[in-house]
Tab-separated table of C-alpha atoms in Angstrom:
chain	number	residue	atom	x	y	z
A	1	MET	CA	7.660	12.927	-3.684
A	2	ARG	CA	9.397	11.998	-7.071
A	3	SER	CA	6.455	11.870	-9.300
A	4	ILE	CA	2.734	12.389	-9.647
A	5	LEU	CA	1.007	11.703	-13.012
A	6	THR	CA	4.693	10.696	-14.174
A	7	ILE	CA	5.962	9.096	-17.514
A	8	GLY	CA	5.698	5.370	-17.745
A	9	PHE	CA	2.745	4.695	-19.801
A	10	LEU	CA	1.930	0.993	-20.161
A	11	LEU	CA	-0.322	-0.405	-22.778
A	12	ALA	CA	-3.499	-1.858	-21.110
A	13	SER	CA	-6.196	-3.961	-22.691
A	14	LEU	CA	-7.608	-1.451	-25.039
A	15	ALA	CA	-5.697	1.095	-27.125
A	16	ASP	CA	-7.117	3.969	-25.336
A	17	TYR	CA	-6.450	2.918	-21.859
A	18	ALA	CA	-2.945	3.205	-20.168
A	19	GLN	CA	-1.854	2.544	-16.599
A	20	ILE	CA	0.188	5.518	-15.438
A	21	THR	CA	2.054	6.112	-12.273
A	22	ILE	CA	0.153	8.547	-10.083
A	23	LEU	CA	2.361	8.363	-7.074
A	24	ASP	CA	6.128	7.358	-6.876
A	25	GLU	CA	7.364	8.216	-3.285
A	26	GLN	CA	11.015	7.499	-2.582
A	27	PHE	CA	11.044	9.645	0.543
A	28	ASN	CA	14.281	11.552	-0.651
A	29	LYS	CA	13.061	14.749	1.321
A	30	ASP	CA	10.238	16.045	3.631
A	31	ASP	CA	8.207	18.244	1.256
A	32	GLY	CA	4.983	17.892	3.282
A	33	THR	CA	3.336	15.266	1.317
A	34	TRP	CA	3.453	12.799	4.019
A	35	TRP	CA	2.586	13.543	7.650
A	36	THR	CA	5.659	13.894	9.967
A	37	GLY	CA	5.631	14.780	13.682
A	38	ALA	CA	5.144	13.280	17.109
A	39	ARG	CA	2.100	12.101	19.231
A	40	GLU	CA	1.954	10.376	22.580
A	41	ASN	CA	2.124	6.917	20.853
A	42	TYR	CA	4.447	7.472	18.015
A	43	THR	CA	6.882	9.603	16.081
A	44	VAL	CA	7.262	9.875	12.290
A	45	ARG	CA	10.043	11.302	10.208
A	46	ILE	CA	11.774	11.288	6.945
A	47	LYS	CA	15.315	10.304	7.393
A	48	GLY	CA	17.969	8.784	4.991
A	49	GLY	CA	15.658	8.389	2.248
A	50	LYS	CA	13.024	6.372	4.296
A	51	TYR	CA	9.718	7.062	5.896
A	52	LEU	CA	10.520	6.175	9.534
A	53	LEU	CA	7.694	5.223	12.013
A	54	GLU	CA	8.516	4.523	15.640
A	55	THR	CA	5.598	3.433	17.791
A	56	PHE	CA	5.786	2.961	21.603
A	57	TYR	CA	2.723	0.593	22.783
A	58	ASP	CA	1.945	-2.945	22.215
A	59	ALA	CA	-1.184	-3.189	19.794
A	60	LYS	CA	-1.572	0.434	19.613
A	61	GLY	CA	-0.187	1.658	16.365
A	62	VAL	CA	-0.861	4.374	13.631
A	63	MET	CA	-2.445	4.855	10.101
A	64	LEU	CA	-0.960	7.406	7.737
A	65	HIS	CA	-2.628	8.039	4.444
A	66	LEU	CA	-2.781	10.187	1.402
A	67	THR	CA	-5.778	10.861	-0.919
A	68	PRO	CA	-4.262	11.037	-4.525
A	69	TYR	CA	-6.272	11.029	-7.788
A	70	ALA	CA	-7.679	7.481	-8.370
A	71	ASN	CA	-10.250	5.809	-10.299
A	72	PRO	CA	-11.327	2.762	-8.110
A	73	GLU	CA	-13.231	1.164	-11.116
A	74	ALA	CA	-10.259	0.806	-13.216
A	75	ASP	CA	-7.206	-1.558	-12.718
A	76	PHE	CA	-4.493	-0.364	-10.270
A	77	SER	CA	-1.629	-1.332	-8.252
A	78	ILE	CA	-0.035	-0.278	-5.082
A	79	GLN	CA	3.234	-1.459	-3.488
A	80	ALA	CA	5.795	-0.557	-0.909
A	81	ASP	CA	8.948	-1.705	0.824
A	82	PHE	CA	8.987	-2.425	4.401
A	83	VAL	CA	11.905	-3.236	6.912
A	84	GLN	CA	10.971	-3.808	10.548
A	85	LYS	CA	14.088	-2.640	12.355
A	86	SER	CA	13.008	-3.745	15.903
A	87	GLY	CA	10.199	-4.211	18.221
A	88	SER	CA	7.088	-6.735	18.583
A	89	THR	CA	6.624	-9.282	15.771
A	90	ASN	CA	3.175	-10.529	16.752
A	91	ASN	CA	1.097	-7.755	15.172
A	92	SER	CA	0.908	-6.418	11.436
A	93	PHE	CA	2.315	-3.695	9.410
A	94	GLY	CA	1.506	-3.053	5.753
A	95	ILE	CA	-0.635	-1.050	3.200
A	96	LEU	CA	-4.123	0.404	3.486
A	97	TRP	CA	-6.308	1.366	0.495
A	98	GLY	CA	-9.899	2.114	-0.590
A	99	GLY	CA	-10.475	4.004	2.726
A	100	ASP	CA	-12.673	6.781	3.980
A	101	SER	CA	-12.949	8.217	7.411
A	102	ASP	CA	-14.330	5.051	8.935
A	103	LYS	CA	-13.542	2.041	6.773
A	104	GLN	CA	-10.603	0.842	4.602
A	105	HIS	CA	-8.817	-2.619	3.574
A	106	VAL	CA	-5.540	-3.278	4.960
A	107	PHE	CA	-2.985	-5.780	3.558
A	108	GLY	CA	-0.574	-6.408	6.442
A	109	ILE	CA	2.244	-9.014	7.451
A	110	SER	CA	3.670	-9.909	11.028
A	111	SER	CA	7.626	-10.644	11.299
A	112	ASN	CA	6.662	-13.885	13.098
A	113	GLY	CA	5.156	-15.418	9.854
A	114	TYR	CA	1.645	-14.329	9.091
A	115	TYR	CA	-0.460	-12.072	6.692
A	116	TYR	CA	-3.753	-10.438	7.426
A	117	ILE	CA	-6.307	-8.822	5.052
A	118	GLY	CA	-8.386	-6.624	7.103
A	119	SER	CA	-11.720	-5.513	5.594
A	120	PRO	CA	-15.378	-4.472	6.367
A	121	VAL	CA	-16.168	-7.299	3.822
A	122	LYS	CA	-16.807	-10.621	5.402
A	123	ASP	CA	-15.511	-13.496	3.266
A	124	LYS	CA	-13.009	-16.464	3.141
A	125	ASN	CA	-9.431	-15.568	3.882
A	126	LEU	CA	-10.398	-12.078	5.117
A	127	ASN	CA	-10.107	-10.922	8.762
A	128	GLU	CA	-8.005	-13.693	9.790
A	129	TRP	CA	-4.272	-14.561	10.280
A	130	ILE	CA	-2.840	-16.832	7.798
A	131	THR	CA	0.641	-18.510	8.044
A	132	GLN	CA	2.961	-17.260	5.303
A	133	THR	CA	6.750	-17.028	5.031
A	134	VAL	CA	7.918	-13.395	6.009
A	135	ASN	CA	11.431	-12.091	5.988
A	136	PRO	CA	12.347	-11.557	9.631
A	137	VAL	CA	13.187	-8.327	11.568
A	138	GLY	CA	15.870	-6.442	9.852
A	139	GLN	CA	15.266	-7.817	6.236
A	140	LEU	CA	13.065	-6.142	3.492
A	141	ASN	CA	9.574	-7.267	2.676
A	142	GLN	CA	7.711	-5.892	-0.432
A	143	LEU	CA	3.906	-5.888	-0.376
A	144	ARG	CA	2.097	-5.390	-3.718
A	145	ILE	CA	-1.624	-5.289	-4.478
A	146	GLU	CA	-2.901	-5.573	-7.885
A	147	GLN	CA	-6.522	-5.396	-9.413
A	148	LYS	CA	-6.918	-6.657	-12.900
A	149	ASN	CA	-10.147	-7.169	-14.786
A	150	GLY	CA	-12.213	-7.283	-11.558
A	151	LYS	CA	-9.676	-9.618	-9.764
A	152	LEU	CA	-7.476	-8.804	-6.755
A	153	SER	CA	-4.049	-10.196	-6.311
A	154	LEU	CA	-1.923	-9.797	-3.270
A	155	TYR	CA	1.933	-10.276	-3.467
A	156	LEU	CA	4.641	-10.788	-0.888
A	157	ASN	CA	8.033	-10.411	-2.047
A	158	ASN	CA	7.080	-11.010	-5.623
A	159	THR	CA	4.998	-14.191	-4.712
A	160	GLU	CA	1.212	-14.302	-5.183
A	161	ILE	CA	-0.224	-15.292	-1.812
A	162	LEU	CA	-4.022	-14.576	-2.516
A	163	LYS	CA	-6.167	-14.060	-5.511
A	164	ARG	CA	-9.916	-13.110	-5.177
A	165	ASP	CA	-12.826	-10.843	-6.319
A	166	ALA	CA	-11.984	-7.180	-6.209
A	167	LEU	CA	-13.028	-5.340	-2.934
A	168	PRO	CA	-15.111	-2.288	-3.010
A	169	TRP	CA	-13.459	1.248	-2.316
A	170	TYR	CA	-15.132	3.259	0.385
A	171	GLY	CA	-12.930	6.318	-0.572
A	172	LYS	CA	-9.621	7.049	-1.913
A	173	ARG	CA	-7.387	6.954	0.984
A	174	MET	CA	-4.199	4.725	0.805
A	175	GLY	CA	-1.173	4.611	2.896
A	176	ILE	CA	0.653	2.832	5.502
A	177	VAL	CA	-0.396	1.123	8.836
A	178	ASN	CA	1.638	-0.206	11.844
A	179	TYR	CA	-0.431	-1.829	14.557
A	180	THR	CA	2.083	-2.238	17.352
A	181	ASN	CA	5.232	-1.103	18.959
A	182	MET	CA	8.279	-1.321	16.519
A	183	VAL	CA	10.542	0.827	14.495
A	184	LEU	CA	9.475	0.514	10.807
A	185	GLU	CA	11.028	1.857	7.612
A	186	VAL	CA	8.907	2.330	4.474
A	187	ASP	CA	10.283	3.198	1.050
A	188	ASN	CA	9.110	3.224	-2.644
A	189	PHE	CA	5.479	3.550	-2.049
A	190	ILE	CA	4.189	3.424	-5.801
A	191	PHE	CA	0.472	3.731	-6.988
A	192	LYS	CA	-0.521	3.134	-10.652
A	193	ASN	CA	-3.940	3.416	-12.056
A	194	ASP	CA	-5.569	2.805	-15.342
A	195	VAL	CA	-6.711	6.130	-16.990
A	196	LYS	CA	-8.529	6.519	-20.102
A	197	ILE	CA	-6.578	8.428	-22.956
A	198	ASN	CA	-8.532	10.263	-25.488
A	199	LEU	CA	-6.714	9.530	-28.719
A	200	ALA	CA	-7.040	11.109	-32.207
A	201	PRO	CA	-7.591	8.639	-34.835
A	202	GLY	CA	-4.121	6.916	-35.946
A	203	SER	CA	-2.456	8.037	-32.556
A	204	GLU	CA	-0.689	5.763	-30.159
A	205	ILE	CA	-0.125	5.785	-26.623
A	206	PRO	CA	3.340	7.060	-25.858
A	207	GLN	CA	5.913	4.401	-24.651
């Protein structure tokens, strides 16, 4: 893990708030932060600066998560880079967030050209496959989730594909999902969150 509560303060809507980088994972080494190992259905390694997931059975994948500091009521962003190296293209991989032991939200894509927002919330554009241009097997796809002023925006390769009201957090778990048999590389998992900074009169947020 490269940084937790790192520098990189960004001025937010009020002078005493700043969005800081809580987690910036570049997978340069296996320091125990992310789970690695093997089970019947999958193996997980850190190799060559990537988090490498290999799952073996169709429609039977894995969820891997952390529980960093987070303020779900504040603005946040989560992003990660994915490259599907091989395997089935008809099920999704992506980012989970706002989870507890039973429920979470998932922003996933499939390499055959769809995205999917899985959620306990029942609403339009949730829990359904929606056609979308996705880079094919062997090419990078970047997913990003941003919440700002009560609105949630989802981005694929820097293009906003959905904007809606924010979704509730059930817990603070966030991480990676892979729902089918494939070899998947993950890199640059970054979580930023607005944090209130108590400033003395006349002070400024550091840049």
